[in-house]
Short mmCIF file of C-alpha atoms in Angstrom, two decimals:
data_model
loop_
_atom_site.label_atom_id
_atom_site.label_comp_id
_atom_site.label_asym_id
_atom_site.label_seq_id
_atom_site.Cartn_x
_atom_site.Cartn_y
_atom_site.Cartn_z
CA MET A 1 -11.42 -16.54 -93.54
CA THR A 2 -14.64 -14.90 -95.10
CA LEU A 3 -14.61 -11.23 -94.59
CA ALA A 4 -17.70 -8.99 -93.49
CA PHE A 5 -18.02 -5.22 -95.34
CA ASP A 6 -15.86 -4.02 -92.43
CA GLY A 7 -12.71 -5.92 -93.40
CA LEU A 8 -13.21 -8.07 -90.32
CA PRO A 9 -14.44 -11.82 -89.89
CA PRO A 10 -17.91 -13.07 -89.66
CA LEU A 11 -19.35 -12.45 -86.19
CA ARG A 12 -20.10 -16.03 -86.07
CA GLU A 13 -16.61 -17.15 -86.54
CA VAL A 14 -15.68 -14.49 -84.10
CA LEU A 15 -17.89 -16.38 -81.55
CA ALA A 16 -16.24 -19.63 -82.38
CA ASP A 17 -12.38 -18.44 -82.46
CA HIS A 18 -13.19 -16.74 -79.19
CA GLY A 19 -14.87 -19.62 -77.46
CA ILE A 20 -17.39 -17.24 -76.28
CA ASP A 21 -21.17 -19.17 -75.86
CA PRO A 22 -23.84 -16.10 -74.82
CA ARG A 23 -25.10 -16.65 -71.18
CA LYS A 24 -27.83 -16.21 -69.92
CA ALA A 25 -26.59 -15.30 -65.87
CA LEU A 26 -25.35 -11.40 -68.00
CA GLY A 27 -28.84 -11.51 -70.17
CA GLN A 28 -26.43 -12.34 -73.06
CA ASN A 29 -28.76 -12.43 -76.71
CA PHE A 30 -25.98 -11.11 -79.46
CA LEU A 31 -27.17 -9.78 -82.07
CA LEU A 32 -25.38 -11.66 -85.26
CA ASP A 33 -26.93 -9.48 -88.20
CA LEU A 34 -24.60 -6.93 -89.32
CA ASN A 35 -27.47 -5.52 -91.90
CA LEU A 36 -29.16 -5.43 -88.89
CA THR A 37 -26.65 -3.37 -86.69
CA GLY A 38 -26.03 -1.40 -89.30
CA ARG A 39 -29.86 -0.01 -90.04
CA ILE A 40 -29.49 0.28 -85.67
CA ALA A 41 -26.43 2.98 -85.61
CA ARG A 42 -27.98 4.68 -89.00
CA GLN A 43 -30.87 5.29 -86.85
CA ALA A 44 -28.68 6.93 -83.69
CA GLY A 45 -28.88 9.93 -86.28
CA SER A 46 -25.22 11.02 -87.60
CA LEU A 47 -22.41 9.85 -86.13
CA GLU A 48 -19.38 11.77 -87.85
CA GLY A 49 -17.56 13.46 -85.12
CA ARG A 50 -19.11 11.69 -81.88
CA THR A 51 -18.74 9.70 -78.93
CA VAL A 52 -20.84 7.00 -78.44
CA ILE A 53 -20.65 4.88 -75.57
CA GLU A 54 -21.80 1.51 -76.01
CA ILE A 55 -23.23 -1.10 -73.18
CA GLY A 56 -22.64 -4.66 -73.25
CA PRO A 57 -20.89 -5.03 -77.05
CA GLY A 58 -20.15 -8.84 -76.38
CA PRO A 59 -18.43 -9.65 -79.81
CA GLY A 60 -19.23 -6.15 -81.19
CA GLY A 61 -21.20 -6.37 -83.92
CA LEU A 62 -23.25 -3.18 -82.78
CA THR A 63 -19.78 -2.10 -82.12
CA ARG A 64 -17.97 -2.57 -85.50
CA ALA A 65 -21.41 -0.56 -87.61
CA LEU A 66 -20.75 2.49 -85.31
CA LEU A 67 -17.50 2.79 -86.01
CA ALA A 68 -18.37 2.10 -89.50
CA HIS A 69 -21.18 4.54 -90.06
CA GLY A 70 -18.50 7.40 -88.96
CA ALA A 71 -18.26 7.68 -85.04
CA ALA A 72 -15.41 9.14 -84.26
CA HIS A 73 -14.81 7.28 -81.01
CA VAL A 74 -16.79 4.53 -79.35
CA ILE A 75 -16.43 3.59 -75.79
CA ALA A 76 -17.55 0.05 -74.96
CA ILE A 77 -18.56 -1.13 -71.10
CA GLU A 78 -18.33 -4.62 -70.87
CA LYS A 79 -18.96 -6.87 -68.20
CA ASP A 80 -17.78 -10.26 -69.62
CA PRO A 81 -14.09 -10.82 -69.85
CA ARG A 82 -14.61 -13.46 -72.32
CA CYS A 83 -15.10 -10.87 -75.16
CA ARG A 84 -11.79 -8.55 -74.38
CA PRO A 85 -10.31 -10.59 -77.09
CA ALA A 86 -12.76 -9.58 -79.80
CA LEU A 87 -12.97 -5.97 -78.93
CA GLU A 88 -9.24 -5.28 -78.84
CA ALA A 89 -9.62 -6.65 -82.51
CA ILE A 90 -11.70 -4.44 -83.75
CA GLY A 91 -9.77 -1.55 -81.91
CA ALA A 92 -7.06 -2.39 -83.52
CA HIS A 93 -9.05 -2.21 -87.02
CA TYR A 94 -10.12 1.41 -86.13
CA PRO A 95 -7.10 2.35 -84.04
CA GLY A 96 -7.14 5.75 -81.91
CA ARG A 97 -11.11 5.11 -82.04
CA PHE A 98 -12.37 2.44 -79.40
CA THR A 99 -11.90 2.04 -75.80
CA LEU A 100 -13.29 -1.14 -73.70
CA VAL A 101 -14.08 -0.36 -69.85
CA GLU A 102 -14.15 -3.46 -68.03
CA GLY A 103 -16.80 -3.13 -65.43
CA ASP A 104 -20.41 -3.32 -64.86
CA ALA A 105 -22.36 -0.91 -66.61
CA LEU A 106 -24.88 -0.12 -63.49
CA GLU A 107 -22.04 0.45 -61.71
CA ILE A 108 -20.21 3.37 -64.17
CA ASP A 109 -21.56 6.43 -64.68
CA PRO A 110 -21.58 7.52 -68.35
CA ALA A 111 -20.60 10.86 -68.20
CA SER A 112 -17.15 10.16 -66.11
CA LEU A 113 -15.97 8.35 -69.03
CA THR A 114 -15.40 11.19 -71.56
CA ASP A 115 -15.54 15.34 -71.27
CA GLU A 116 -17.60 15.12 -74.64
CA PRO A 117 -21.13 15.02 -75.43
CA TYR A 118 -21.81 12.11 -75.89
CA LYS A 119 -24.95 9.32 -77.58
CA ILE A 120 -25.57 5.94 -75.88
CA VAL A 121 -26.41 3.13 -78.38
CA ALA A 122 -26.83 -0.58 -77.05
CA ASN A 123 -28.45 -3.45 -77.43
CA LEU A 124 -28.95 -3.48 -73.38
CA PRO A 125 -29.30 -7.26 -71.70
CA TYR A 126 -32.76 -7.99 -71.20
CA ASN A 127 -32.02 -7.80 -66.97
CA VAL A 128 -30.59 -4.28 -66.09
CA GLY A 129 -32.10 -2.62 -69.63
CA THR A 130 -34.92 -0.74 -67.31
CA GLN A 131 -32.68 0.37 -64.52
CA LEU A 132 -29.92 1.56 -66.73
CA LEU A 133 -32.44 3.43 -68.55
CA LEU A 134 -33.62 5.01 -64.86
CA ASN A 135 -30.18 5.68 -63.94
CA TRP A 136 -30.14 7.89 -66.78
CA ILE A 137 -33.04 9.65 -66.82
CA THR A 138 -33.20 10.58 -63.13
CA VAL A 139 -29.77 12.17 -62.65
CA PRO A 140 -29.10 15.38 -60.61
CA VAL A 141 -28.31 17.90 -63.23
CA TRP A 142 -30.61 17.95 -66.22
CA PRO A 143 -29.88 18.32 -68.77
CA PRO A 144 -28.01 16.06 -68.66
CA ARG A 145 -24.49 15.01 -70.75
CA TRP A 146 -25.91 12.40 -73.13
CA THR A 147 -27.93 14.15 -76.30
CA ASP A 148 -29.96 11.02 -76.88
CA LEU A 149 -30.36 7.71 -76.51
CA THR A 150 -30.89 4.50 -79.04
CA LEU A 151 -31.64 1.40 -77.14
CA MET A 152 -32.97 -2.35 -77.22
CA PHE A 153 -35.58 -3.64 -74.97
CA GLN A 154 -37.42 -6.13 -74.97
CA LYS A 155 -40.87 -4.75 -76.57
CA GLU A 156 -43.13 -5.09 -73.59
CA VAL A 157 -40.71 -2.68 -72.04
CA ALA A 158 -40.46 -0.21 -74.94
CA GLU A 159 -44.18 0.33 -74.88
CA ARG A 160 -43.75 1.21 -71.39
CA ILE A 161 -41.43 3.89 -72.10
CA VAL A 162 -43.22 5.47 -74.50
CA ALA A 163 -46.73 4.80 -73.00
CA GLY A 164 -49.02 7.88 -72.38
CA ALA A 165 -52.16 8.50 -70.04
CA ASP A 166 -54.93 5.88 -71.08
CA ASP A 167 -52.90 3.12 -72.40
CA ASP A 168 -52.45 -0.08 -70.82
CA HIS A 169 -48.59 0.13 -70.78
CA TYR A 170 -48.79 3.38 -68.90
CA GLY A 171 -47.28 3.48 -65.26
CA ARG A 172 -43.92 4.81 -63.31
CA LEU A 173 -41.88 4.19 -66.01
CA GLY A 174 -43.89 6.11 -68.54
CA VAL A 175 -44.41 8.72 -66.16
CA LEU A 176 -40.75 9.55 -65.44
CA ALA A 177 -39.65 8.73 -69.12
CA GLY A 178 -42.71 11.14 -70.43
CA TRP A 179 -41.84 13.97 -67.83
CA ARG A 180 -37.88 14.78 -69.01
CA THR A 181 -37.66 12.84 -72.34
CA GLU A 182 -39.68 12.16 -76.03
CA ALA A 183 -39.52 8.82 -76.48
CA GLU A 184 -40.50 6.56 -79.83
CA ILE A 185 -40.14 3.26 -80.86
CA LEU A 186 -38.63 3.23 -83.78
CA PHE A 187 -38.65 -0.16 -85.36
CA ASP A 188 -39.12 -4.27 -83.95
CA VAL A 189 -36.68 -6.98 -83.84
CA SER A 190 -37.83 -10.27 -84.37
CA ARG A 191 -36.12 -12.83 -81.87
CA GLU A 192 -34.49 -14.85 -84.62
CA ALA A 193 -32.67 -12.36 -85.12
CA PHE A 194 -30.71 -12.96 -82.24
CA THR A 195 -28.11 -15.65 -80.60
CA PRO A 196 -29.72 -17.35 -78.73
CA PRO A 197 -33.48 -16.12 -80.02
CA PRO A 198 -35.32 -14.66 -77.04
CA LYS A 199 -38.50 -15.36 -76.24
CA VAL A 200 -40.09 -12.22 -76.70
CA THR A 201 -39.62 -9.35 -79.83
CA SER A 202 -37.53 -6.42 -79.40
CA ALA A 203 -37.46 -2.96 -80.18
CA ILE A 204 -35.55 -0.03 -80.91
CA VAL A 205 -36.06 3.05 -78.59
CA HIS A 206 -34.56 6.60 -79.35
CA VAL A 207 -34.39 9.17 -76.33
CA VAL A 208 -34.46 12.91 -76.11
CA PRO A 209 -33.97 15.10 -73.37
CA ARG A 210 -36.65 17.58 -73.13
CA ALA A 211 -34.77 20.79 -72.69
CA GLU A 212 -36.96 21.92 -69.86
CA PRO A 213 -38.59 19.26 -67.43
CA LEU A 214 -41.68 20.99 -65.79
CA PRO A 215 -39.75 21.63 -62.57
CA VAL A 216 -40.22 18.88 -59.51
CA SER A 217 -38.86 16.16 -57.05
CA LEU A 218 -37.93 13.25 -58.53
CA GLU A 219 -38.36 11.88 -54.84
CA ALA A 220 -41.61 13.83 -54.37
CA LEU A 221 -42.53 12.34 -57.53
CA GLU A 222 -41.42 8.69 -57.22
CA ARG A 223 -43.45 8.61 -53.58
CA VAL A 224 -46.45 9.73 -55.83
CA THR A 225 -46.30 7.62 -58.92
CA ALA A 226 -45.25 4.80 -56.86
CA ALA A 227 -48.47 4.94 -54.73
CA ALA A 228 -50.80 5.30 -57.39
CA PHE A 229 -49.27 2.55 -59.55
CA GLY A 230 -49.16 0.32 -56.64
CA GLN A 231 -52.75 0.06 -56.59
CA ARG A 232 -53.48 1.02 -60.43
CA ARG A 233 -56.97 -0.09 -60.67
CA LYS A 234 -58.09 1.53 -57.85
CA MET A 235 -60.01 5.58 -57.57
CA LEU A 236 -56.69 7.77 -56.33
CA ARG A 237 -58.56 8.53 -53.20
CA GLN A 238 -58.04 5.15 -51.89
CA SER A 239 -54.22 4.56 -53.78
CA LEU A 240 -52.72 8.22 -52.69
CA LYS A 241 -54.22 7.39 -49.34
CA PRO A 242 -50.35 6.49 -48.15
CA VAL A 243 -49.32 10.23 -49.28
CA GLY A 244 -52.39 12.41 -48.38
CA GLY A 245 -54.72 10.77 -50.69
CA GLU A 246 -58.52 13.02 -50.82
CA ALA A 247 -56.64 16.07 -48.97
CA LEU A 248 -53.85 16.34 -51.82
CA LEU A 249 -56.15 15.81 -54.50
CA ALA A 250 -58.53 18.34 -53.80
CA ARG A 251 -55.51 20.62 -53.57
CA VAL A 252 -54.62 20.13 -57.47
CA GLY A 253 -58.40 19.70 -58.27
CA ILE A 254 -58.51 16.22 -59.19
CA ASP A 255 -61.38 14.42 -59.53
CA PRO A 256 -60.55 11.37 -56.43
CA THR A 257 -62.36 8.86 -58.58
CA ARG A 258 -60.02 9.12 -60.89
CA ARG A 259 -57.87 6.12 -61.24
CA ALA A 260 -54.19 6.50 -62.43
CA GLU A 261 -53.69 5.54 -65.41
CA THR A 262 -56.21 8.50 -66.91
CA LEU A 263 -53.68 11.22 -65.10
CA GLU A 264 -51.11 12.95 -67.78
CA VAL A 265 -47.64 13.46 -66.44
CA ALA A 266 -48.27 17.03 -65.99
CA GLU A 267 -51.05 16.33 -63.54
CA PHE A 268 -48.67 13.99 -61.81
CA VAL A 269 -46.20 16.82 -61.43
CA ARG A 270 -48.74 18.99 -59.76
CA LEU A 271 -49.18 16.14 -57.14
CA ALA A 272 -45.62 15.98 -56.47
CA ASN A 273 -44.98 19.73 -55.71
CA ALA A 274 -48.33 19.49 -53.65
CA LEU A 275 -46.87 16.57 -51.70
CA SER A 276 -43.53 18.47 -51.37
#
């Protein structure tokens, strides 16, 4: 058996040995290039002494990179029981530094898994990536327990996360992410890097929480953005009719002929505060 840089078998051998084939229903596209997983781990910043939570580790390529780059403890949430033997082998190789949590990441609060501040680093399943991010950036208590997120998304989703006003990708996700965090795309990942190759390019996004986001009710902000972007090509006086229309816009001094994609995050906050 050929061994990789960390003394464990290459990932293709791991998949073959344990009979793990990527399943579309689980949103699985495995990263088998350990050079690439190492690059992602480095982009997460210093891991020395840090707790890292990983979502959907699959056969453990990114898990191995995180541990090899010094993470004190990696807690991996995995829904697919077929991956358990491969992940347990990693835990045995790094005794005391790896914990496997079997379950659905949509139903597990990462903050319940550790008392320490933590990073989240993950190649997120495409089918739940956006919802997971929203779960993490809309927690009721802010700043959150996570210190930063280093996540892989479809590039189109990544562009929506980092988008600002007057960007074609700007929408509800960009407003919510821009309100509470600072996010940037670090680099693209070719579809050929995955097994099986997805139909789209991916991108790594780094997200850091803002210490003091503008004060606003999350519920009100979501109502305003849902209305505004629900009819994004219409003027605000029309799209915002369900939440007050021209009267609401007049209260905060925003031109009713503007469109949703022209408003800065701070202007959406003003609208939401006037609504609530």
